[in-house]
Amino acid sequence: MEKALDGALLTFRERGFHAASISDLSAAMDLTAGSIYKAFSDKRAIFLAAFDRYTSRRNARLQQLVEVEVTGFNKIRAMLAFYAESSHGVEGRRGCLVAGSATELATFDSEMASRVTTALRRVETSLRTLIQLGQSDGSIPSGIDVEATARVLLSLLQGFRVIGKTGRTRVEMIAAVDQAMRLLS
């Protein structure tokens, strides 16, 4: 099931919910349409399962990268670099399921809107916590407005994922990380 969901995930990331057909999903999941409908009630159920898998896996990987850093400043840099690395080349062109869902589905689907809001709040809360950690450990100035800076960085991270669809380079994305880190000095 995980392998099948990973195939669906790629299809939804590349095409979005509405443009992904059952035949596209069948090919990506390596399942017949009948098997898909036995496992999932409809395309939306596949999407919701893929969305949950996507956010869970990305959050776990991000947590691993952030945990190895010592200071709040370096933890935020690791977080921004993670998003930058996901926002160039093939991976960047595939897009972000959260950003795509926010623009494609959240307006019309209250359950999807709730999932998107939860995902974005989780990131913003992490940023806020890391800024506060940096202020406590002295790596981020105490005069930085925690709430506003967390929102700016959240906007930047989601912006990375959107512009990544346009084929940005790694150099461009890392340069944006370096510039963003100046907000914290």
mmCIF file of C-alpha atoms in Angstrom:
data_model
loop_
_atom_site.group_PDB
_atom_site.id
_atom_site.type_symbol
_atom_site.label_atom_id
_atom_site.label_comp_id
_atom_site.label_asym_id
_atom_site.label_seq_id
_atom_site.Cartn_x
_atom_site.Cartn_y
_atom_site.Cartn_z
ATOM 1 C CA MET A 1 0.000 0.000 0.000
ATOM 2 C CA GLU A 2 2.839 2.427 0.801
ATOM 3 C CA LYS A 3 4.416 1.892 -2.619
ATOM 4 C CA ALA A 4 1.055 2.472 -4.288
ATOM 5 C CA LEU A 5 0.489 5.659 -2.278
ATOM 6 C CA ASP A 6 3.960 6.885 -3.219
ATOM 7 C CA GLY A 7 3.009 6.511 -6.873
ATOM 8 C CA ALA A 8 -0.237 8.392 -6.305
ATOM 9 C CA LEU A 9 1.644 11.045 -4.384
ATOM 10 C CA LEU A 10 3.945 11.781 -7.313
ATOM 11 C CA THR A 11 0.998 11.988 -9.688
ATOM 12 C CA PHE A 12 -0.892 14.396 -7.450
ATOM 13 C CA ARG A 13 2.217 16.521 -6.877
ATOM 14 C CA GLU A 14 2.920 16.803 -10.584
ATOM 15 C CA ARG A 15 -0.645 17.180 -11.877
ATOM 16 C CA GLY A 16 -2.737 18.306 -8.949
ATOM 17 C CA PHE A 17 -5.951 16.708 -7.777
ATOM 18 C CA HIS A 18 -8.252 17.703 -10.621
ATOM 19 C CA ALA A 19 -5.878 16.869 -13.481
ATOM 20 C CA ALA A 20 -4.954 13.429 -12.112
ATOM 21 C CA SER A 21 -7.215 10.830 -13.682
ATOM 22 C CA ILE A 22 -7.955 7.374 -12.330
ATOM 23 C CA SER A 23 -6.009 5.927 -15.260
ATOM 24 C CA ASP A 24 -3.021 8.139 -14.317
ATOM 25 C CA LEU A 25 -3.313 6.944 -10.732
ATOM 26 C CA SER A 26 -3.756 3.327 -11.795
ATOM 27 C CA ALA A 27 -0.509 3.464 -13.781
ATOM 28 C CA ALA A 28 1.364 5.302 -11.012
ATOM 29 C CA MET A 29 0.087 2.996 -8.283
ATOM 30 C CA ASP A 30 0.599 -0.136 -10.390
ATOM 31 C CA LEU A 31 -2.975 -1.194 -9.601
ATOM 32 C CA THR A 32 -6.048 -1.782 -11.709
ATOM 33 C CA ALA A 33 -8.914 0.658 -11.338
ATOM 34 C CA GLY A 34 -10.905 -2.116 -9.642
ATOM 35 C CA SER A 35 -8.161 -2.672 -7.084
ATOM 36 C CA ILE A 36 -7.944 1.046 -6.428
ATOM 37 C CA TYR A 37 -11.678 1.227 -5.733
ATOM 38 C CA LYS A 38 -11.455 -1.796 -3.417
ATOM 39 C CA ALA A 39 -8.795 -0.033 -1.352
ATOM 40 C CA PHE A 40 -10.184 3.518 -1.598
ATOM 41 C CA SER A 41 -13.733 4.723 -2.010
ATOM 42 C CA ASP A 42 -12.831 7.362 -4.591
ATOM 43 C CA LYS A 43 -10.067 9.616 -5.948
ATOM 44 C CA ARG A 44 -10.483 12.008 -3.026
ATOM 45 C CA ALA A 45 -9.798 9.182 -0.538
ATOM 46 C CA ILE A 46 -6.586 8.358 -2.422
ATOM 47 C CA PHE A 47 -5.628 12.012 -2.309
ATOM 48 C CA LEU A 48 -6.266 12.335 1.431
ATOM 49 C CA ALA A 49 -4.182 9.225 2.162
ATOM 50 C CA ALA A 50 -1.396 10.502 -0.110
ATOM 51 C CA PHE A 51 -1.519 13.946 1.545
ATOM 52 C CA ASP A 52 -1.208 12.416 5.012
ATOM 53 C CA ARG A 53 1.701 10.225 3.887
ATOM 54 C CA TYR A 54 3.423 13.205 2.255
ATOM 55 C CA THR A 55 3.172 15.478 5.294
ATOM 56 C CA SER A 56 4.142 12.712 7.703
ATOM 57 C CA ARG A 57 7.252 11.733 5.743
ATOM 58 C CA ARG A 58 8.388 15.325 5.152
ATOM 59 C CA ASN A 59 7.861 16.239 8.807
ATOM 60 C CA ALA A 60 9.889 13.231 9.965
ATOM 61 C CA ARG A 61 12.769 14.041 7.592
ATOM 62 C CA LEU A 62 12.726 17.716 8.558
ATOM 63 C CA GLN A 63 12.765 16.821 12.249
ATOM 64 C CA GLN A 64 15.842 14.623 11.712
ATOM 65 C CA LEU A 65 17.712 17.452 9.999
ATOM 66 C CA VAL A 66 16.784 20.054 12.598
ATOM 67 C CA GLU A 67 17.604 17.847 15.601
ATOM 68 C CA VAL A 68 21.296 17.516 14.719
ATOM 69 C CA GLU A 69 21.827 21.280 14.868
ATOM 70 C CA VAL A 70 22.670 22.917 18.193
ATOM 71 C CA THR A 71 21.535 26.545 18.006
ATOM 72 C CA GLY A 72 18.154 27.960 17.103
ATOM 73 C CA PHE A 73 19.772 29.919 14.268
ATOM 74 C CA ASN A 74 21.331 26.793 12.747
ATOM 75 C CA LYS A 75 18.121 24.804 13.204
ATOM 76 C CA ILE A 76 16.237 27.444 11.204
ATOM 77 C CA ARG A 77 18.956 27.405 8.541
ATOM 78 C CA ALA A 78 18.565 23.608 8.311
ATOM 79 C CA MET A 79 14.815 24.013 7.945
ATOM 80 C CA LEU A 80 15.132 26.621 5.203
ATOM 81 C CA ALA A 81 17.788 24.558 3.426
ATOM 82 C CA PHE A 82 15.474 21.517 3.520
ATOM 83 C CA TYR A 83 12.769 23.507 1.737
ATOM 84 C CA ALA A 84 15.292 24.994 -0.705
ATOM 85 C CA GLU A 85 16.598 21.521 -1.579
ATOM 86 C CA SER A 86 13.011 20.436 -2.275
ATOM 87 C CA SER A 87 12.428 23.437 -4.521
ATOM 88 C CA HIS A 88 14.798 23.017 -7.442
ATOM 89 C CA GLY A 89 15.400 20.550 -10.224
ATOM 90 C CA VAL A 90 13.110 17.555 -10.687
ATOM 91 C CA GLU A 91 11.940 17.601 -7.082
ATOM 92 C CA GLY A 92 11.070 21.279 -7.318
ATOM 93 C CA ARG A 93 9.103 20.806 -10.540
ATOM 94 C CA ARG A 94 7.074 18.043 -8.912
ATOM 95 C CA GLY A 95 5.795 20.591 -6.456
ATOM 96 C CA CYS A 96 4.465 20.546 -2.946
ATOM 97 C CA LEU A 97 1.243 18.775 -2.072
ATOM 98 C CA VAL A 98 0.515 21.269 0.718
ATOM 99 C CA ALA A 99 1.019 24.379 -1.443
ATOM 100 C CA GLY A 100 -0.855 22.789 -4.336
ATOM 101 C CA SER A 101 -3.732 21.777 -2.085
ATOM 102 C CA ALA A 102 -3.909 25.253 -0.570
ATOM 103 C CA THR A 103 -4.474 26.767 -3.993
ATOM 104 C CA GLU A 104 -6.432 23.983 -5.689
ATOM 105 C CA LEU A 105 -8.658 22.414 -3.032
ATOM 106 C CA ALA A 106 -8.767 24.316 0.248
ATOM 107 C CA THR A 107 -11.318 26.842 -1.010
ATOM 108 C CA PHE A 108 -13.863 24.181 -1.956
ATOM 109 C CA ASP A 109 -13.183 21.344 0.481
ATOM 110 C CA SER A 110 -13.403 22.092 4.204
ATOM 111 C CA GLU A 111 -11.629 18.868 5.237
ATOM 112 C CA MET A 112 -8.763 19.631 2.881
ATOM 113 C CA ALA A 113 -8.672 23.224 4.118
ATOM 114 C CA SER A 114 -8.326 21.904 7.655
ATOM 115 C CA ARG A 115 -5.458 19.588 6.679
ATOM 116 C CA VAL A 116 -3.649 22.392 4.851
ATOM 117 C CA THR A 117 -4.155 24.762 7.786
ATOM 118 C CA THR A 118 -2.848 22.128 10.208
ATOM 119 C CA ALA A 119 0.230 21.496 8.053
ATOM 120 C CA LEU A 120 1.011 25.206 7.744
ATOM 121 C CA ARG A 121 0.430 25.866 11.435
ATOM 122 C CA ARG A 122 2.799 23.022 12.308
ATOM 123 C CA VAL A 123 5.555 24.676 10.266
ATOM 124 C CA GLU A 124 4.843 28.139 11.668
ATOM 125 C CA THR A 125 4.833 26.787 15.229
ATOM 126 C CA SER A 126 8.176 25.082 14.594
ATOM 127 C CA LEU A 127 9.628 28.312 13.256
ATOM 128 C CA ARG A 128 8.334 30.269 16.235
ATOM 129 C CA THR A 129 9.799 27.697 18.641
ATOM 130 C CA LEU A 130 13.164 27.756 16.873
ATOM 131 C CA ILE A 131 13.299 31.561 16.883
ATOM 132 C CA GLN A 132 12.592 31.528 20.619
ATOM 133 C CA LEU A 133 15.276 28.862 21.104
ATOM 134 C CA GLY A 134 17.717 31.050 19.185
ATOM 135 C CA GLN A 135 16.847 34.005 21.374
ATOM 136 C CA SER A 136 17.395 31.856 24.471
ATOM 137 C CA ASP A 137 20.747 30.495 23.272
ATOM 138 C CA GLY A 138 21.915 33.905 22.010
ATOM 139 C CA SER A 139 22.143 32.938 18.329
ATOM 140 C CA ILE A 140 19.186 35.194 17.403
ATOM 141 C CA PRO A 141 18.817 38.744 18.752
ATOM 142 C CA SER A 142 16.172 39.170 21.437
ATOM 143 C CA GLY A 143 14.686 42.165 19.588
ATOM 144 C CA ILE A 144 13.431 40.005 16.706
ATOM 145 C CA ASP A 145 9.605 39.905 16.584
ATOM 146 C CA VAL A 146 8.975 36.159 16.964
ATOM 147 C CA GLU A 147 5.432 36.071 15.576
ATOM 148 C CA ALA A 148 6.021 38.285 12.545
ATOM 149 C CA THR A 149 9.334 36.631 11.673
ATOM 150 C CA ALA A 150 7.808 33.152 11.888
ATOM 151 C CA ARG A 151 5.063 34.270 9.457
ATOM 152 C CA VAL A 152 7.607 35.780 7.075
ATOM 153 C CA LEU A 153 9.676 32.596 7.109
ATOM 154 C CA LEU A 154 6.557 30.441 6.605
ATOM 155 C CA SER A 155 5.631 32.580 3.608
ATOM 156 C CA LEU A 156 9.142 32.230 2.269
ATOM 157 C CA LEU A 157 9.134 28.446 2.673
ATOM 158 C CA GLN A 158 5.826 28.078 0.889
ATOM 159 C CA GLY A 159 7.030 30.515 -1.760
ATOM 160 C CA PHE A 160 10.058 28.275 -2.299
ATOM 161 C CA ARG A 161 7.725 25.387 -3.054
ATOM 162 C CA VAL A 162 5.641 27.426 -5.490
ATOM 163 C CA ILE A 163 8.538 28.932 -7.458
ATOM 164 C CA GLY A 164 10.274 25.560 -7.449
ATOM 165 C CA LYS A 165 7.656 24.469 -10.004
ATOM 166 C CA THR A 166 9.222 26.951 -12.439
ATOM 167 C CA GLY A 167 12.596 25.231 -12.565
ATOM 168 C CA ARG A 168 14.766 27.251 -10.207
ATOM 169 C CA THR A 169 18.362 26.217 -9.645
ATOM 170 C CA ARG A 170 19.913 25.061 -6.400
ATOM 171 C CA VAL A 171 22.186 28.119 -6.412
ATOM 172 C CA GLU A 172 19.165 30.431 -6.586
ATOM 173 C CA MET A 173 17.366 28.644 -3.787
ATOM 174 C CA ILE A 174 20.365 28.525 -1.441
ATOM 175 C CA ALA A 175 21.023 32.225 -2.117
ATOM 176 C CA ALA A 176 17.465 32.893 -0.947
ATOM 177 C CA VAL A 177 18.154 30.907 2.243
ATOM 178 C CA ASP A 178 21.281 32.969 2.885
ATOM 179 C CA GLN A 179 19.317 36.194 2.389
ATOM 180 C CA ALA A 180 16.487 35.009 4.649
ATOM 181 C CA MET A 181 18.932 34.193 7.432
ATOM 182 C CA ARG A 182 19.869 37.878 7.507
ATOM 183 C CA LEU A 183 16.410 38.512 8.952
ATOM 184 C CA LEU A 184 17.623 36.735 12.073
ATOM 185 C CA SER A 185 20.844 38.684 12.634
#
